[in-house]
PDB file of C-alpha atoms in Angstrom:
ATOM      1  CA  PHE J 223      14.548  -6.163  11.049  1.00  0.00           C
ATOM      2  CA  GLU J 224      16.592  -8.102  13.632  1.00  0.00           C
ATOM      3  CA  GLU J 225      19.216  -9.575  11.333  1.00  0.00           C
ATOM      4  CA  SER J 226      23.001  -9.646  11.509  1.00  0.00           C
ATOM      5  CA  ARG J 227      23.698  -8.082   8.128  1.00  0.00           C
ATOM      6  CA  GLU J 228      22.913  -4.580   6.981  1.00  0.00           C
ATOM      7  CA  LEU J 229      19.630  -4.293   5.113  1.00  0.00           C
ATOM      8  CA  THR J 230      18.205  -1.905   2.564  1.00  0.00           C
ATOM      9  CA  VAL J 231      14.564  -1.130   3.266  1.00  0.00           C
ATOM     10  CA  LEU J 232      12.428   0.611   0.655  1.00  0.00           C
ATOM     11  CA  LEU J 233       9.052   2.175   1.339  1.00  0.00           C
ATOM     12  CA  MET J 234       6.732   2.428  -1.664  1.00  0.00           C
ATOM     13  CA  VAL J 235       3.664   4.523  -0.820  1.00  0.00           C
ATOM     14  CA  ASP J 236       0.598   4.898  -3.054  1.00  0.00           C
ATOM     15  CA  LEU J 237      -0.596   8.529  -3.183  1.00  0.00           C
ATOM     16  CA  SER J 238      -3.289   8.040  -5.848  1.00  0.00           C
ATOM     17  CA  ALA J 239      -6.678   9.682  -5.376  1.00  0.00           C
ATOM     18  CA  SER J 240      -8.399   6.472  -4.253  1.00  0.00           C
ATOM     19  CA  SER J 241      -6.214   6.486  -1.134  1.00  0.00           C
ATOM     20  CA  ARG J 242      -7.906   9.713   0.007  1.00  0.00           C
ATOM     21  CA  PHE J 243     -11.101   7.819   0.791  1.00  0.00           C
ATOM     22  CA  GLY J 244     -12.075   7.154   4.392  1.00  0.00           C
ATOM     23  CA  SER J 245     -15.442   6.290   5.892  1.00  0.00           C
ATOM     24  CA  HIS J 246     -14.347   6.880   9.495  1.00  0.00           C
ATOM     25  CA  GLN J 247     -11.784   9.096  11.218  1.00  0.00           C
ATOM     26  CA  GLN J 248      -8.832   8.347   8.956  1.00  0.00           C
ATOM     27  CA  THR J 249      -8.406   8.070   5.208  1.00  0.00           C
ATOM     28  CA  LYS J 250      -6.442   5.240   3.674  1.00  0.00           C
ATOM     29  CA  MET J 251      -3.683   7.741   2.902  1.00  0.00           C
ATOM     30  CA  ASP J 252      -3.472   8.751   6.580  1.00  0.00           C
ATOM     31  CA  VAL J 253      -2.977   5.122   7.581  1.00  0.00           C
ATOM     32  CA  MET J 254      -0.486   4.434   4.774  1.00  0.00           C
ATOM     33  CA  ALA J 255       1.629   7.383   5.911  1.00  0.00           C
ATOM     34  CA  GLU J 256       1.614   6.198   9.538  1.00  0.00           C
ATOM     35  CA  VAL J 257       2.509   2.626   8.549  1.00  0.00           C
ATOM     36  CA  ALA J 258       5.386   3.886   6.384  1.00  0.00           C
ATOM     37  CA  ALA J 259       6.646   6.057   9.251  1.00  0.00           C
ATOM     38  CA  VAL J 260       6.618   3.161  11.730  1.00  0.00           C
ATOM     39  CA  LEU J 261       8.421   0.832   9.320  1.00  0.00           C
ATOM     40  CA  GLY J 262      10.934   3.528   8.420  1.00  0.00           C
ATOM     41  CA  PHE J 263      11.817   4.325  12.013  1.00  0.00           C
ATOM     42  CA  SER J 264      12.063   0.609  12.836  1.00  0.00           C
ATOM     43  CA  ALA J 265      14.576   0.154  10.029  1.00  0.00           C
ATOM     44  CA  CYS J 266      16.401   3.333  11.017  1.00  0.00           C
ATOM     45  CA  SER J 267      16.744   2.159  14.632  1.00  0.00           C
ATOM     46  CA  ASN J 268      18.274  -1.057  13.304  1.00  0.00           C
ATOM     47  CA  ARG J 269      20.831   1.062  11.365  1.00  0.00           C
ATOM     48  CA  ASP J 270      19.517  -0.083   8.025  1.00  0.00           C
ATOM     49  CA  GLN J 271      19.431   2.039   4.900  1.00  0.00           C
ATOM     50  CA  VAL J 272      15.943   3.370   4.111  1.00  0.00           C
ATOM     51  CA  GLY J 273      14.659   4.711   0.786  1.00  0.00           C
ATOM     52  CA  LEU J 274      11.304   6.061  -0.375  1.00  0.00           C
ATOM     53  CA  PHE J 275       9.135   5.914  -3.502  1.00  0.00           C
ATOM     54  CA  LEU J 276       5.947   8.013  -3.633  1.00  0.00           C
ATOM     55  CA  PHE J 277       3.824   7.034  -6.611  1.00  0.00           C
ATOM     56  CA  THR J 278       0.529   7.596  -8.399  1.00  0.00           C
ATOM     57  CA  GLU J 279       0.363   6.579 -12.057  1.00  0.00           C
ATOM     58  CA  GLU J 280       4.126   7.143 -12.022  1.00  0.00           C
ATOM     59  CA  VAL J 281       6.816   7.540  -9.388  1.00  0.00           C
ATOM     60  CA  GLU J 282       6.538  11.224  -8.453  1.00  0.00           C
ATOM     61  CA  HIS J 283       9.191  11.359  -5.747  1.00  0.00           C
ATOM     62  CA  TYR J 284      12.177   9.122  -5.047  1.00  0.00           C
ATOM     63  CA  VAL J 285      14.619   9.292  -2.143  1.00  0.00           C
ATOM     64  CA  PRO J 286      17.612   6.933  -2.502  1.00  0.00           C
ATOM     65  CA  PRO J 287      18.301   4.687   0.504  1.00  0.00           C
ATOM     66  CA  LYS J 288      20.522   6.099   3.207  1.00  0.00           C
ATOM     67  CA  LYS J 289      21.134   5.701   6.938  1.00  0.00           C
ATOM     68  CA  GLY J 290      20.479   8.088   9.798  1.00  0.00           C
ATOM     69  CA  LYS J 291      17.712   9.814  11.741  1.00  0.00           C
ATOM     70  CA  ASP J 292      18.119  13.093   9.858  1.00  0.00           C
ATOM     71  CA  HIS J 293      17.544  11.230   6.602  1.00  0.00           C
ATOM     72  CA  MET J 294      14.460   9.549   8.088  1.00  0.00           C
ATOM     73  CA  MET J 295      13.052  12.851   9.330  1.00  0.00           C
ATOM     74  CA  ARG J 296      13.357  14.353   5.847  1.00  0.00           C
ATOM     75  CA  MET J 297      11.565  11.339   4.383  1.00  0.00           C
ATOM     76  CA  LEU J 298       8.889  11.623   7.057  1.00  0.00           C
ATOM     77  CA  ALA J 299       8.119  15.161   5.881  1.00  0.00           C
ATOM     78  CA  ASP J 300       7.847  13.844   2.314  1.00  0.00           C
ATOM     79  CA  ILE J 301       5.513  11.026   3.358  1.00  0.00           C
ATOM     80  CA  PHE J 302       3.099  13.294   5.227  1.00  0.00           C
ATOM     81  CA  TYR J 303       3.246  16.504   3.216  1.00  0.00           C
ATOM     82  CA  TYR J 304       4.063  15.688  -0.404  1.00  0.00           C
ATOM     83  CA  GLN J 305       1.227  16.803  -2.708  1.00  0.00           C
ATOM     84  CA  PRO J 306       0.774  14.386  -5.630  1.00  0.00           C
ATOM     85  CA  LYS J 307       0.477  15.869  -9.117  1.00  0.00           C
ATOM     86  CA  ARG J 308      -1.567  13.027 -10.597  1.00  0.00           C
ATOM     87  CA  THR J 309      -4.623  11.046  -9.467  1.00  0.00           C
ATOM     88  CA  GLY J 310      -4.336   7.611 -11.092  1.00  0.00           C
ATOM     89  CA  THR J 311      -2.615   4.425  -9.956  1.00  0.00           C
ATOM     90  CA  SER J 312       0.012   2.314 -11.696  1.00  0.00           C
ATOM     91  CA  ILE J 313       1.654  -0.215  -9.425  1.00  0.00           C
ATOM     92  CA  SER J 314       3.298  -1.691 -12.502  1.00  0.00           C
ATOM     93  CA  SER J 315       5.017   1.615 -13.357  1.00  0.00           C
ATOM     94  CA  ALA J 316       6.164   2.016  -9.756  1.00  0.00           C
ATOM     95  CA  LEU J 317       7.662  -1.482  -9.733  1.00  0.00           C
ATOM     96  CA  ASP J 318       9.345  -0.858 -13.072  1.00  0.00           C
ATOM     97  CA  TYR J 319      10.963   2.265 -11.596  1.00  0.00           C
ATOM     98  CA  LEU J 320      12.039   0.222  -8.557  1.00  0.00           C
ATOM     99  CA  LEU J 321      13.726  -2.411 -10.716  1.00  0.00           C
ATOM    100  CA  LYS J 322      15.714   0.246 -12.565  1.00  0.00           C
ATOM    101  CA  ALA J 323      16.632   2.315  -9.492  1.00  0.00           C
ATOM    102  CA  GLN J 324      17.475  -0.445  -7.001  1.00  0.00           C
ATOM    103  CA  LYS J 325      19.951  -3.065  -8.237  1.00  0.00           C
ATOM    104  CA  LYS J 326      20.929  -4.442  -4.822  1.00  0.00           C
ATOM    105  CA  LYS J 327      18.446  -6.773  -3.148  1.00  0.00           C
ATOM    106  CA  ALA J 328      16.170  -4.951  -0.697  1.00  0.00           C
ATOM    107  CA  ILE J 329      13.139  -5.422   1.512  1.00  0.00           C
ATOM    108  CA  VAL J 330      10.355  -3.541  -0.269  1.00  0.00           C
ATOM    109  CA  PHE J 331       7.188  -2.566   1.589  1.00  0.00           C
ATOM    110  CA  LEU J 332       4.584  -1.852  -1.102  1.00  0.00           C
ATOM    111  CA  ILE J 333       1.897   0.159   0.716  1.00  0.00           C
ATOM    112  CA  SER J 334      -1.272   0.638  -1.337  1.00  0.00           C
ATOM    113  CA  ASP J 335      -4.994  -0.056  -1.517  1.00  0.00           C
ATOM    114  CA  PHE J 336      -4.150  -2.163  -4.603  1.00  0.00           C
ATOM    115  CA  LEU J 337      -7.138  -0.802  -6.533  1.00  0.00           C
ATOM    116  CA  ASP J 338      -5.326  -1.347  -9.787  1.00  0.00           C
ATOM    117  CA  ASP J 339      -5.020  -3.945 -12.536  1.00  0.00           C
ATOM    118  CA  GLY J 340      -2.258  -5.283 -14.719  1.00  0.00           C
ATOM    119  CA  TYR J 341       0.528  -5.217 -12.126  1.00  0.00           C
ATOM    120  CA  GLU J 342       0.754  -8.965 -11.576  1.00  0.00           C
ATOM    121  CA  ALA J 343       3.577  -9.746 -14.014  1.00  0.00           C
ATOM    122  CA  LYS J 344       5.733  -6.874 -12.806  1.00  0.00           C
ATOM    123  CA  LEU J 345       5.120  -7.862  -9.180  1.00  0.00           C
ATOM    124  CA  ARG J 346       6.358 -11.374  -9.927  1.00  0.00           C
ATOM    125  CA  VAL J 347       9.524  -9.980 -11.501  1.00  0.00           C
ATOM    126  CA  ALA J 348      10.143  -7.603  -8.583  1.00  0.00           C
ATOM    127  CA  SER J 349       9.577 -10.393  -6.052  1.00  0.00           C
ATOM    128  CA  ARG J 350      12.222 -12.565  -7.688  1.00  0.00           C
ATOM    129  CA  LYS J 351      14.793  -9.797  -7.270  1.00  0.00           C
ATOM    130  CA  HIS J 352      13.645  -8.237  -3.983  1.00  0.00           C
ATOM    131  CA  ASP J 353      11.832  -9.281  -0.830  1.00  0.00           C
ATOM    132  CA  VAL J 354       8.492  -7.604  -1.602  1.00  0.00           C
ATOM    133  CA  VAL J 355       5.915  -7.253   1.189  1.00  0.00           C
ATOM    134  CA  PRO J 356       2.470  -6.100  -0.022  1.00  0.00           C
ATOM    135  CA  ILE J 357       0.653  -3.981   2.585  1.00  0.00           C
ATOM    136  CA  LEU J 358      -2.993  -3.567   1.610  1.00  0.00           C
ATOM    137  CA  VAL J 359      -4.760  -0.678   3.366  1.00  0.00           C
ATOM    138  CA  GLU J 360      -8.527  -1.106   3.085  1.00  0.00           C
ATOM    139  CA  ASP J 361     -11.644   0.710   4.241  1.00  0.00           C
ATOM    140  CA  PRO J 362     -14.539  -1.497   5.470  1.00  0.00           C
ATOM    141  CA  PHE J 363     -17.058   0.410   3.308  1.00  0.00           C
ATOM    142  CA  GLU J 364     -15.209  -0.916   0.263  1.00  0.00           C
ATOM    143  CA  GLN J 365     -16.132  -4.453   1.306  1.00  0.00           C
ATOM    144  CA  VAL J 366     -19.627  -4.138   2.836  1.00  0.00           C
ATOM    145  CA  LEU J 367     -21.847  -1.241   1.760  1.00  0.00           C
ATOM    146  CA  PRO J 368     -24.354   0.422   4.146  1.00  0.00           C
ATOM    147  CA  GLN J 369     -28.098   0.707   3.403  1.00  0.00           C
ATOM    148  CA  VAL J 370     -28.342   4.493   3.187  1.00  0.00           C
ATOM    149  CA  GLY J 371     -30.544   5.180   0.138  1.00  0.00           C
ATOM    150  CA  TYR J 372     -29.306   6.966  -2.981  1.00  0.00           C
ATOM    151  CA  VAL J 373     -25.629   7.889  -3.019  1.00  0.00           C
ATOM    152  CA  ALA J 374     -23.909  10.023  -5.656  1.00  0.00           C
ATOM    153  CA  LEU J 375     -20.326   8.874  -6.108  1.00  0.00           C
ATOM    154  CA  GLU J 376     -17.387   9.994  -8.181  1.00  0.00           C
ATOM    155  CA  ASP J 377     -14.412   7.866  -9.133  1.00  0.00           C
ATOM    156  CA  ALA J 378     -11.554   9.703  -7.430  1.00  0.00           C
ATOM    157  CA  GLU J 379      -9.062   8.761 -10.125  1.00  0.00           C
ATOM    158  CA  THR J 380     -11.119   9.162 -13.323  1.00  0.00           C
ATOM    159  CA  GLY J 381     -13.821  11.637 -12.249  1.00  0.00           C
ATOM    160  CA  ASP J 382     -16.595   9.388 -13.614  1.00  0.00           C
ATOM    161  CA  PRO J 383     -19.944   9.951 -11.784  1.00  0.00           C
ATOM    162  CA  LEU J 384     -22.094   7.113 -10.467  1.00  0.00           C
ATOM    163  CA  LEU J 385     -25.518   7.086  -8.768  1.00  0.00           C
ATOM    164  CA  LEU J 386     -26.243   4.064  -6.591  1.00  0.00           C
ATOM    165  CA  ASP J 387     -29.330   2.998  -4.674  1.00  0.00           C
ATOM    166  CA  MET J 388     -27.855   1.497  -1.528  1.00  0.00           C
ATOM    167  CA  ARG J 389     -31.307   0.206  -0.532  1.00  0.00           C
ATOM    168  CA  SER J 390     -31.118  -2.192  -3.456  1.00  0.00           C
ATOM    169  CA  ASP J 391     -29.880  -5.588  -2.328  1.00  0.00           C
ATOM    170  CA  ASP J 392     -28.956  -6.394  -5.931  1.00  0.00           C
ATOM    171  CA  GLN J 393     -26.765  -3.290  -6.414  1.00  0.00           C
ATOM    172  CA  ARG J 394     -25.016  -3.784  -3.094  1.00  0.00           C
ATOM    173  CA  ALA J 395     -24.495  -7.473  -3.862  1.00  0.00           C
ATOM    174  CA  VAL J 396     -22.886  -6.698  -7.235  1.00  0.00           C
ATOM    175  CA  LEU J 397     -20.408  -4.235  -5.705  1.00  0.00           C
ATOM    176  CA  GLU J 398     -19.640  -6.457  -2.729  1.00  0.00           C
ATOM    177  CA  ASN J 399     -19.092  -9.457  -5.008  1.00  0.00           C
ATOM    178  CA  MET J 400     -16.672  -7.379  -7.097  1.00  0.00           C
ATOM    179  CA  ALA J 401     -14.739  -6.454  -3.948  1.00  0.00           C
ATOM    180  CA  TYR J 402     -14.718 -10.074  -2.768  1.00  0.00           C
ATOM    181  CA  SER J 403     -13.566 -11.317  -6.176  1.00  0.00           C
ATOM    182  CA  ARG J 404     -10.709  -8.796  -6.215  1.00  0.00           C
ATOM    183  CA  ARG J 405      -9.614  -9.927  -2.742  1.00  0.00           C
ATOM    184  CA  VAL J 406      -9.674 -13.611  -3.750  1.00  0.00           C
ATOM    185  CA  GLN J 407      -7.616 -12.892  -6.875  1.00  0.00           C
ATOM    186  CA  GLN J 408      -5.089 -10.952  -4.808  1.00  0.00           C
ATOM    187  CA  ASP J 409      -4.759 -13.765  -2.272  1.00  0.00           C
ATOM    188  CA  GLN J 410      -4.309 -16.317  -5.062  1.00  0.00           C
ATOM    189  CA  LEU J 411      -1.617 -14.166  -6.654  1.00  0.00           C
ATOM    190  CA  PHE J 412       0.303 -13.693  -3.394  1.00  0.00           C
ATOM    191  CA  SER J 413      -0.004 -17.373  -2.530  1.00  0.00           C
ATOM    192  CA  SER J 414       1.327 -18.420  -5.951  1.00  0.00           C
ATOM    193  CA  MET J 415       4.339 -16.140  -5.360  1.00  0.00           C
ATOM    194  CA  ASN J 416       4.869 -17.435  -1.807  1.00  0.00           C
ATOM    195  CA  VAL J 417       4.412 -13.860  -0.593  1.00  0.00           C
ATOM    196  CA  MET J 418       2.712 -13.056   2.698  1.00  0.00           C
ATOM    197  CA  PRO J 419       0.604  -9.867   2.467  1.00  0.00           C
ATOM    198  CA  ILE J 420      -0.369  -7.612   5.364  1.00  0.00           C
ATOM    199  CA  ARG J 421      -3.988  -6.423   5.327  1.00  0.00           C
ATOM    200  CA  ILE J 422      -4.777  -3.320   7.356  1.00  0.00           C
ATOM    201  CA  ASP J 423      -8.261  -1.971   8.141  1.00  0.00           C
ATOM    202  CA  THR J 424      -8.479   1.829   8.446  1.00  0.00           C
ATOM    203  CA  THR J 425     -10.804   1.479  11.455  1.00  0.00           C
ATOM    204  CA  GLN J 426      -8.500  -0.819  13.438  1.00  0.00           C
ATOM    205  CA  PRO J 427      -5.036  -0.341  14.994  1.00  0.00           C
ATOM    206  CA  PHE J 428      -2.400  -1.393  12.455  1.00  0.00           C
ATOM    207  CA  ILE J 429       0.292  -2.424  14.941  1.00  0.00           C
ATOM    208  CA  GLN J 430      -1.287  -5.840  15.506  1.00  0.00           C
ATOM    209  CA  PRO J 431      -1.233  -7.000  11.848  1.00  0.00           C
ATOM    210  CA  LEU J 432       2.331  -5.681  11.511  1.00  0.00           C
ATOM    211  CA  ALA J 433       3.422  -7.545  14.655  1.00  0.00           C
ATOM    212  CA  HIS J 434       1.648 -10.705  13.472  1.00  0.00           C
ATOM    213  CA  TYR J 435       3.510 -10.519  10.155  1.00  0.00           C
ATOM    214  CA  PHE J 436       6.957 -10.156  11.736  1.00  0.00           C
ATOM    215  CA  LYS J 437       6.292 -12.976  14.206  1.00  0.00           C
ATOM    216  CA  ALA J 438       5.264 -15.225  11.318  1.00  0.00           C
ATOM    217  CA  ARG J 439       8.337 -14.112   9.378  1.00  0.00           C
ATOM    218  CA  VAL J 440      10.605 -15.101  12.272  1.00  0.00           C
ATOM    219  CA  ARG J 441       8.956 -18.540  12.411  1.00  0.00           C
TER     220      ARG J 441
END
């Protein structure tokens, strides 16, 4: 955030049920909250205005941008302790809310696992008005599945049950190909928008990908 003019920084944090998944010590939601806190305090220390959007299938909590450590501390409590009322995800609805609430150009950190569809058009619109930075928080088990026998799963957002045989190479291949295809489509979308995403693994320290992004941004 080392720039001469005052900035408005907006943190958009996905609190949908899929973010509660974690195969190791931390869930995706844990990591999203920590990333938002680090970015918020960085902006605060640079005397920028910071605002907050907490969303599921709609924006559930909005804090207008403001300066100051007291303001940041209140937002920090919201980030870590707010209990979402809904389980689904709608990045499109969150971006629509952003466009209506924030008229002045801002840096927007969109922190989500991006397990959603139909947000592409709205993301393009938001990126033309604001400097949107997608931060994708991912768990490695969503990319490569372990061979652990039968696993009973439930879609966290819809409640739909699913029984998988993880010993089956075919079943694992189908799911891993779906995950790979989603990642490729995301990268193509971001590239077409000239947007640089930040990908964060829940099992790895997130400071390094953040630092890499800001160094690349400076260049």
